[in-house]
Coordinates of C-alpha atoms in Angstrom, one line a residue:
X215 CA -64.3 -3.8 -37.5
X216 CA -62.7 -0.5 -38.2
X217 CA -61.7 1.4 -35.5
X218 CA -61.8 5.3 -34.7
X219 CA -61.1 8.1 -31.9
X220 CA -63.7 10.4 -31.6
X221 CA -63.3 13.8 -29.9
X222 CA -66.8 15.6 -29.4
X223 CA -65.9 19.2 -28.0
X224 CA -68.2 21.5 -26.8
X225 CA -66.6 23.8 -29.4
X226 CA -65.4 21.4 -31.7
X227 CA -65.3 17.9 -32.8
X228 CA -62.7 15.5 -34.4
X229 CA -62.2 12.2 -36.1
X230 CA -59.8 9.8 -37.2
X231 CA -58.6 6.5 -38.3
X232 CA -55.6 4.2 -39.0
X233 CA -54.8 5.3 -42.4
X234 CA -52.1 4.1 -45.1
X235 CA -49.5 6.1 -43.1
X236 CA -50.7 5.5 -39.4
X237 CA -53.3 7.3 -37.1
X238 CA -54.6 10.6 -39.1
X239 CA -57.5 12.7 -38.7
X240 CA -60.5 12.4 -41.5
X241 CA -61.7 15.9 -43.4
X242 CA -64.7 16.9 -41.8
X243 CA -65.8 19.8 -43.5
X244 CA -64.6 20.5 -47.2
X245 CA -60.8 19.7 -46.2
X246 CA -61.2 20.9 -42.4
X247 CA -60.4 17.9 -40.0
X248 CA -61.8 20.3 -37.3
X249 CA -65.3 20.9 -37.5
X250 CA -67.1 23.4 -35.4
X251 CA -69.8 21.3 -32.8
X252 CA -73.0 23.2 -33.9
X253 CA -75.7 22.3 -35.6
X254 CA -78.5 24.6 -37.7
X255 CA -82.1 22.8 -37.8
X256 CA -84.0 24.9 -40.9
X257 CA -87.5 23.8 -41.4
X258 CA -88.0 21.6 -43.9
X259 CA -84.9 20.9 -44.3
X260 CA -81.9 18.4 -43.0
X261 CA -80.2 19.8 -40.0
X262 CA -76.8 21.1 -41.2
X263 CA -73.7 20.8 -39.1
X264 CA -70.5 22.5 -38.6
X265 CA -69.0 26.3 -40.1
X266 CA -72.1 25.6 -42.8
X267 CA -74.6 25.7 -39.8
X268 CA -73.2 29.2 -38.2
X269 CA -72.8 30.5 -41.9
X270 CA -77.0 30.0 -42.0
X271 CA -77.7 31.6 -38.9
X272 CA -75.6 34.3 -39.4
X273 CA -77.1 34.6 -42.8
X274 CA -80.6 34.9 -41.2
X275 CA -82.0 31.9 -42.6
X276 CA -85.3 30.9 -40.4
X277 CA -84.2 27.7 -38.1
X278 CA -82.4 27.3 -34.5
X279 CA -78.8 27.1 -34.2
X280 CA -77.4 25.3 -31.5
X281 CA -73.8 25.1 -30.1
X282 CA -72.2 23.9 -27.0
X283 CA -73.7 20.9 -26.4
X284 CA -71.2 18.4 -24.6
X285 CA -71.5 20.7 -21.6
X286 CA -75.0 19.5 -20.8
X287 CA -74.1 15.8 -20.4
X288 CA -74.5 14.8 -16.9
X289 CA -77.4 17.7 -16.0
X290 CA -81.4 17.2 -16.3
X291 CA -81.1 20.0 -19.1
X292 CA -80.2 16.5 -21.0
X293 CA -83.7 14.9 -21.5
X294 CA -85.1 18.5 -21.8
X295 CA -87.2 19.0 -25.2
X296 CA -86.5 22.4 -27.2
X297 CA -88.5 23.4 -30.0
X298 CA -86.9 22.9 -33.2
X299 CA -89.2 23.8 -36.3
X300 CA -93.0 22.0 -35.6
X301 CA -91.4 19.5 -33.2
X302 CA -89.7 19.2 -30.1
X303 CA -86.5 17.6 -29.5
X304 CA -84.6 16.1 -26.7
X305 CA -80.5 17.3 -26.4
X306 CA -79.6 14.3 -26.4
X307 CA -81.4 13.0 -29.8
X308 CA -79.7 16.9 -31.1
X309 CA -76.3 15.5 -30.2
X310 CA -77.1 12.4 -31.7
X311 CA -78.3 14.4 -35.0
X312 CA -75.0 15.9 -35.0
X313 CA -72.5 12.7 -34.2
X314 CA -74.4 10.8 -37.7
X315 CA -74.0 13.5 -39.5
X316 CA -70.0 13.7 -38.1
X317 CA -69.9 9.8 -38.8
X318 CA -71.1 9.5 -42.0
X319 CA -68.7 12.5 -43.1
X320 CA -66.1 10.4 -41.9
X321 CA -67.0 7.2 -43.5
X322 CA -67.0 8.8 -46.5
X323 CA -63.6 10.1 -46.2
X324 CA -62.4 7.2 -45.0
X325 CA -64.3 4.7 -47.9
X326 CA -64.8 2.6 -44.8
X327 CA -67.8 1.6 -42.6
X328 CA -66.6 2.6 -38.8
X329 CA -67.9 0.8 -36.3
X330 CA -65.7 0.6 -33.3
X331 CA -64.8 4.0 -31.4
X332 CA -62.6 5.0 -28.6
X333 CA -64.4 8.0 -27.5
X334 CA -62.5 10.7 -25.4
X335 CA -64.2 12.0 -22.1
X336 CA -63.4 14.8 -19.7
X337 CA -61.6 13.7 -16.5
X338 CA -65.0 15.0 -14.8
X339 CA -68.1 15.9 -16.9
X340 CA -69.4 17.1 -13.7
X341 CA -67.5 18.7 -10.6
X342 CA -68.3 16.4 -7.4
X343 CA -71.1 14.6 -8.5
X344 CA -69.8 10.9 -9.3
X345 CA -73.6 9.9 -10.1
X346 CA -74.0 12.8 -12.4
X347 CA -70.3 11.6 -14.3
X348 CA -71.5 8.2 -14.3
X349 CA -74.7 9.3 -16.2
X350 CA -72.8 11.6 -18.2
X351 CA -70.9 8.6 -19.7
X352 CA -73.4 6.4 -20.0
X353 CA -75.7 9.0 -21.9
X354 CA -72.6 9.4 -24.2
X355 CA -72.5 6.0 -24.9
X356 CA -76.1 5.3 -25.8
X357 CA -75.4 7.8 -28.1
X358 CA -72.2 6.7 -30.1
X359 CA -74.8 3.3 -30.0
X360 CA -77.5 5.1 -31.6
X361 CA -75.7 6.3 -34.2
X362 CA -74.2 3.2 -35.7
X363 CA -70.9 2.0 -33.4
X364 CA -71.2 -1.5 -32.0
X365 CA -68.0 -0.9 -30.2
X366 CA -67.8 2.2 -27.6
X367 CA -65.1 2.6 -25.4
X368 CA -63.5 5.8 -23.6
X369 CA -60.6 7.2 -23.0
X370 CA -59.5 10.6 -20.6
X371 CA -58.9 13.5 -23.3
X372 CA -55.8 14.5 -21.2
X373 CA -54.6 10.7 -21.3
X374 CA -55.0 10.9 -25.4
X375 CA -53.2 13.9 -25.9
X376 CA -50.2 12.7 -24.1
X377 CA -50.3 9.3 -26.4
X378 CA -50.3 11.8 -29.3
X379 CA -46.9 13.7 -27.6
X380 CA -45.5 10.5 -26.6
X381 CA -44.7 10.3 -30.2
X382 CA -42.1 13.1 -30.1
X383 CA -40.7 12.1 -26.8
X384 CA -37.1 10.8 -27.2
X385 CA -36.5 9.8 -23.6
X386 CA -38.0 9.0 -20.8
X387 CA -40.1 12.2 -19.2
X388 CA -42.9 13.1 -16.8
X389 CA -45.4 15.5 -18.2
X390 CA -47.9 17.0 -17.2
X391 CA -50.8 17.7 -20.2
X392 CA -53.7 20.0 -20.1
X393 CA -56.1 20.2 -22.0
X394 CA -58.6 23.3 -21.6
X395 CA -61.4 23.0 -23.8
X396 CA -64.5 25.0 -24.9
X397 CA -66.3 23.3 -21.6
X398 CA -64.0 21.4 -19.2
X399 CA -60.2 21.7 -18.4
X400 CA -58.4 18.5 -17.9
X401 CA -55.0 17.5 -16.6
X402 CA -52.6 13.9 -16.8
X403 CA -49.5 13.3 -15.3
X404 CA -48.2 10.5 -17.3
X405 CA -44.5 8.8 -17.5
X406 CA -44.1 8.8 -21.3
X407 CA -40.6 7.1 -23.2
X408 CA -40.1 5.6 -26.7
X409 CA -40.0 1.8 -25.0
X410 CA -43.5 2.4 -23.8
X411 CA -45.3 3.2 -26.6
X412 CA -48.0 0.8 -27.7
X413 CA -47.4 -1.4 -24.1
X414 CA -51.4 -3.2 -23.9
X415 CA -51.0 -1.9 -19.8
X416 CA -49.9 2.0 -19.4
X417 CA -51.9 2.3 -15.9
X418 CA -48.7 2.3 -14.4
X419 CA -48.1 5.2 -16.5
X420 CA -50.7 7.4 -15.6
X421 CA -49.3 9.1 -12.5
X422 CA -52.5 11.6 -11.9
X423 CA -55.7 12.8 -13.8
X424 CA -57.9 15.6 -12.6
X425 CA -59.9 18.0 -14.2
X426 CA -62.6 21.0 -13.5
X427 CA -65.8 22.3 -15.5
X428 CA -64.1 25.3 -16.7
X429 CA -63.8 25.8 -20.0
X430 CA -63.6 28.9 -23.3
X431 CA -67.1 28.9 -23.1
X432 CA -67.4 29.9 -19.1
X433 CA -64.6 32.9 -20.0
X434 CA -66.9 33.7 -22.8
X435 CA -69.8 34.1 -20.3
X436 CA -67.7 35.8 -17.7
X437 CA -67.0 38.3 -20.5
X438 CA -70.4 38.6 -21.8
X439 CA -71.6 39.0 -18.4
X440 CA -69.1 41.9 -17.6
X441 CA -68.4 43.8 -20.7
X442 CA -71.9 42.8 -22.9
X443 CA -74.8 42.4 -20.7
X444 CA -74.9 45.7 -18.8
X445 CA -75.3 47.6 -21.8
X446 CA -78.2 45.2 -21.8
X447 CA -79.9 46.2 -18.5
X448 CA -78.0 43.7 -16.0
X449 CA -77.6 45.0 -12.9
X450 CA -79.7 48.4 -13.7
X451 CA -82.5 49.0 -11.0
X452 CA -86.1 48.2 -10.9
X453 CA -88.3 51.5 -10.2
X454 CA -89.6 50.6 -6.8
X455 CA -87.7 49.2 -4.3
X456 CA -84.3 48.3 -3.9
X457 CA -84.3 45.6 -6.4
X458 CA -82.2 45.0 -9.6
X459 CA -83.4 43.8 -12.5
X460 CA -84.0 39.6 -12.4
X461 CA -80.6 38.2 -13.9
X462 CA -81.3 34.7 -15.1
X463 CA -82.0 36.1 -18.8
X464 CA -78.7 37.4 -19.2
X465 CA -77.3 34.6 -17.7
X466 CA -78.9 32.5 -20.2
X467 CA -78.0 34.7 -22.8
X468 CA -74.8 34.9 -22.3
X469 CA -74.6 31.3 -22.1
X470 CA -73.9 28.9 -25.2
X471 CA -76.0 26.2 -24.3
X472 CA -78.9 28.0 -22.6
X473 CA -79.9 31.1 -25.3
X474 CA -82.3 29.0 -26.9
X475 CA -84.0 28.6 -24.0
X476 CA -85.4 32.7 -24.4
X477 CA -87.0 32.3 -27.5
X478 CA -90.4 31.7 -26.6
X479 CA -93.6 34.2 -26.3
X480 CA -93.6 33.6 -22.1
X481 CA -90.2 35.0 -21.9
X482 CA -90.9 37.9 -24.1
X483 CA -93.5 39.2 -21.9
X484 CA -92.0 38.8 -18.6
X485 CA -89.4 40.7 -20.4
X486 CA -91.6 43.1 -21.4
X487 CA -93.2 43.1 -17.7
X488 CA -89.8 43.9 -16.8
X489 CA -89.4 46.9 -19.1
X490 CA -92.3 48.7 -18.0
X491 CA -91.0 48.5 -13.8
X492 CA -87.6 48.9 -14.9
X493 CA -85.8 52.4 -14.2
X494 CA -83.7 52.1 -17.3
X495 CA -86.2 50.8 -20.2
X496 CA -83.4 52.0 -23.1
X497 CA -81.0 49.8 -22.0
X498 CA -83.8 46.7 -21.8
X499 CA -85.2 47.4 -25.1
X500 CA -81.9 46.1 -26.0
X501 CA -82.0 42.6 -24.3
X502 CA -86.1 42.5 -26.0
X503 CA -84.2 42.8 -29.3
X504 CA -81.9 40.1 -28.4
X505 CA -84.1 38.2 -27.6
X506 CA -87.1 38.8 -30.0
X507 CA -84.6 38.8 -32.9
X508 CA -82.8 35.6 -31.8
X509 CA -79.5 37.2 -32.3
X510 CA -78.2 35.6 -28.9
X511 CA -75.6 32.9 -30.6
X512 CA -74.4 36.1 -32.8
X513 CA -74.0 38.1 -29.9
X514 CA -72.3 35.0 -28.0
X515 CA -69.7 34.4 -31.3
X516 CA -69.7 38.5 -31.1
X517 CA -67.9 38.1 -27.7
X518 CA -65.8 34.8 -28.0
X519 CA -64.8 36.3 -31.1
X520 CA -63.5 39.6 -28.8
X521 CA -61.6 37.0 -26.2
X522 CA -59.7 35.7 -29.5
X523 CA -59.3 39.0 -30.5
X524 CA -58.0 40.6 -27.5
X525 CA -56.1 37.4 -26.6
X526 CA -54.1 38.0 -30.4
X527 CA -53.9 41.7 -30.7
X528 CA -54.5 42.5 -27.0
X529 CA -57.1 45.4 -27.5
X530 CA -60.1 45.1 -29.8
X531 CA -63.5 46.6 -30.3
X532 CA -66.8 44.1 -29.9
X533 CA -69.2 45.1 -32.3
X534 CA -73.0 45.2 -31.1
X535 CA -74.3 47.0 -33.7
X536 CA -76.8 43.8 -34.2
X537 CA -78.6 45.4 -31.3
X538 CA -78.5 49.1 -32.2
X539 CA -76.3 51.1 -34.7
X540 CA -73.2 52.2 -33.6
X541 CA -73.6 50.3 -30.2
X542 CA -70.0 48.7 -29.2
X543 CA -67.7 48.1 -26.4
X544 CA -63.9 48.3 -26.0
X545 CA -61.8 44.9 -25.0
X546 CA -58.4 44.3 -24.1
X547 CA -56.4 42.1 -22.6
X548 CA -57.1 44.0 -19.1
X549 CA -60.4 43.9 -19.2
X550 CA -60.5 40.3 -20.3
X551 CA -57.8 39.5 -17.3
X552 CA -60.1 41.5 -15.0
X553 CA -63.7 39.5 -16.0
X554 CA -62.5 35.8 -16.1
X555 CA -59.0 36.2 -14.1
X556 CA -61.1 34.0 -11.4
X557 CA -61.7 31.4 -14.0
X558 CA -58.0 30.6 -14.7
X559 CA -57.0 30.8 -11.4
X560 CA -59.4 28.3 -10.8
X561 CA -58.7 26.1 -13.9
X562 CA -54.9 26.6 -12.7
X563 CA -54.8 25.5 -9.2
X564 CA -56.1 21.9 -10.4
X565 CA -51.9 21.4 -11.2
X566 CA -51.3 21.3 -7.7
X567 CA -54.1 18.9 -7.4
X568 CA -52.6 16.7 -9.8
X569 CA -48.8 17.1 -8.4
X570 CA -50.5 16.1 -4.6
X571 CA -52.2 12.7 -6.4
X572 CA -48.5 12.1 -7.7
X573 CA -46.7 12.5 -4.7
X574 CA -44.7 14.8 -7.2
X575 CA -43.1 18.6 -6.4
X576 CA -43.6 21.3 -9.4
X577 CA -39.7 20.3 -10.3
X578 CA -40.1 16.5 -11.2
X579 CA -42.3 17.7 -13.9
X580 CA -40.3 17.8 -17.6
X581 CA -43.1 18.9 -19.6
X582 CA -46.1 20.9 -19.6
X583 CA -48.0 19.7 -22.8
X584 CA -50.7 22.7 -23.9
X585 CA -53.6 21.2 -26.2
X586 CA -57.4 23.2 -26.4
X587 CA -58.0 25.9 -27.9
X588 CA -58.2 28.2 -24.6
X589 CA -54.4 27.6 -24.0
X590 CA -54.2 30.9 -26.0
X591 CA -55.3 32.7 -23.6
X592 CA -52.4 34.8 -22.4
X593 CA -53.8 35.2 -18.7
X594 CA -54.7 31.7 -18.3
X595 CA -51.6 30.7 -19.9
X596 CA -49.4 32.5 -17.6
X597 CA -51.6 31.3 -14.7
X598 CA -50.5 27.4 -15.9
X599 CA -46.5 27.9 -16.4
X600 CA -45.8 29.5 -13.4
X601 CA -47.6 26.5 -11.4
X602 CA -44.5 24.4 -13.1
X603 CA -41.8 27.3 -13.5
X604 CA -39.1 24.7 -14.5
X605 CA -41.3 22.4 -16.9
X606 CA -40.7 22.5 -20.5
X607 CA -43.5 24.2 -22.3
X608 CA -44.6 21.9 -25.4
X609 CA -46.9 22.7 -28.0
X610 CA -49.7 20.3 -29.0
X611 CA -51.8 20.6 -31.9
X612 CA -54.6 23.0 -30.4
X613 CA -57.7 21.4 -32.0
X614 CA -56.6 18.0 -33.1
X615 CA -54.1 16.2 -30.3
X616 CA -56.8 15.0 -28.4
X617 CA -58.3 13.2 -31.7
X618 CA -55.0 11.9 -32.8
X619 CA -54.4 10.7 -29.4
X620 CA -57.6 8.9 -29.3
X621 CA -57.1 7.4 -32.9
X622 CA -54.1 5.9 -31.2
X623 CA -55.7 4.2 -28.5
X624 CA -58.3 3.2 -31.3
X625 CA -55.6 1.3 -33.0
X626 CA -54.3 -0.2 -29.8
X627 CA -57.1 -1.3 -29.3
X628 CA -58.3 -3.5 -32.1
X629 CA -54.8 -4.6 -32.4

């Protein structure tokens, strides 16, 4: 059987094989070996996956986008049904949608039929809930099932990204890796040399692992929540009483994996319930818009697209003129410190987590091994060095180490 590592992210999704010169990544998309996690359902149509499936939404085609995904595994939201076209669909038969489509790419690639696969995992899917992690799993690996793999295994994503730095590693070290993700942030310390590589037992090895449901996608809400959704009405008061307006619809709106959850006739109207008792009905005529129009995903990429932005350039301006002309709101890296600074302390104090598990102090550490795509955020960033001031601060590949490390393991394996 040929074997595989597959990385599904909540923000994007990897896969690769042993090929003619070792463990590789397969083109995804055109010659992309990323491809984004999303998926576009247009009726009538077959669902289309990946950059293609934003490009359609964003063009205005009639369907349902949906993004973010992974992060539901483990809650009931999993067995929920969401309307896509005439018929109702369960998440997890939507993942499942996606991962054939991802596989069959993939085989194609790879002029092979795949059908064993080492499938990475967060450290926890859920925070202190072992049941919830154990479900998690085992949801994931119905799935992979489902869609063709007779083999399913699972590795810690923090654990593969160190087997894909292990391969630069010219002496013996102790790193510690973390990967911080579009949903979860995980961490590994691991002993890593040249003599060890492709030993059938690295438990030994594997010093610490730890992890926390913080991920790109919670400082995207944070931001939406803080920057966006006030222009929206959060927070504004009701007419009577001392009541704010009821937040759960910017909550959901500002959250990837929740906006599709507004777009229904019920919501509109308690919406529009809400307008008519609400002191400030200009700014909620812009959440109805939001809503009616289904522009939340464009106003979610509208604001990760400001995190990148700011995070690059350090000031930028987010564009809501989707909502009204000339609407927008001013970002830098302040602001963007200020709104999720909470988040990567949080996300950060899981190192000394991982150093307690070790029986390690902050100066045994050689290496601190970056991989996800939220290690660019400079905040967050500075938040992780200076919990290991003396480590050595290694670069993985941001989207594709994870992957790479599981095609390893893959290979290992079915050895």
């Amino acid at each position: 059987m040929a074997a595989c590592g597959l990385d599904f992210g909540t923000s994007n999704t990897t896969l690769g094989h042993d090929g003619p010169d070792g463990p590789t990544l397969l083109p995804l998309e055109g010659a992309h070996r990323t491809i984004p996690s999303a998926i576009f359902f247009e009726l009538g149509r077959e669902p289309i996956i990946g950059r293609a499936a934003t490009a359609a939404y964003v063009e205005g085609r009639s369907g349902r986008l949906m993004r973010g995904l992974k992060s539901v595994l483990g809650t009931p939201l999993m067995e929920e049904a969401t309307p896509v076209g005439r018929q109702r669909l369960r998440l997890r038969d939507v993942i499942a949608r996606y991962l054939t489509a991802v596989k069959a790419r993939a085989e194609a690639a790879s002029g092979q039929s795949l059908d064993s696969v080492v499938h990475g995992r967060p450290v926890h899917f859920v925070d202190g809930d072992p049941e919830a992690d154990r479900r998690a799993e085992d949801t994931l690996r119905d799935i992979a099932r489902d869609v063709g793999f007779r083999e399913v295994s699972f590795q810690y994503e923090p654990i593969a990204a160190a087997l894909d730095y292990e391969r630069q590693v010219r002496a013996e070290e102790i790193a510690l890796v973390a990967d911080i993700g579009g949903g979860t942030s995980d961490f590994s310390i691991v002993r890593l040399a040249p003599e060890r590589r492709g030993r059938p037992d690295r438990a030994g090895d594997i010093l610490a692992n730890d992890g926390v449901r913080i991920g790109g996608t919670d400082f995207d809400r944070q931001l939406s929540l803080g920057t966006v959704m006030p222009l929206l009405g959060l927070g504004s008061p009701m007419r009577r009483g001392d009541l704010a307006v009821p937040n759960a619809y910017y909550h959901d709106l500002a959250t990837w994996s929740a906006i599709n959850r507004l777009y229904n006739p019920k919501t509109l109207r308690e919406i529009d319930e809400v307008i008519r008792d609400g002191a400030r009905p200009d700014l909620l005529a812009r959440l109805r818009e939001a809503v009616e129009g289904e522009r939340g995903h464009a106003l979610a990429g509208a604001v990760e697209g400001a995190k990148i932005a700011a995070s690059e350039r350090d000031a930028t301006v987010l564009d809501l003129g989707l909502l009204e002309p000339g609407l927008a709101v001013p970002v830098d890296r302040a602001t963007l410190s200020a709104q999720t600074g909470d988040l990567a302390r949080a996300v950060a104090a899981r190192i000394a987590r991982c150093l307690a598990q070790a029986e390690l102090t902050a100066d045994r550490v050689d290496a601190l091994f970056l991989t996800g795509g939220s290690t660019g955020l400079p905040h967050l960033r500075a938040a992780l060095t200076a919990a290991l001031p003396a480590a050595r601060v290694v670069e993985g590949d941001t989207f594709g180490s994870v992957g790479l490390g599981l095609t390893i393991e893959a290979v290992r394996r079915g050895a």
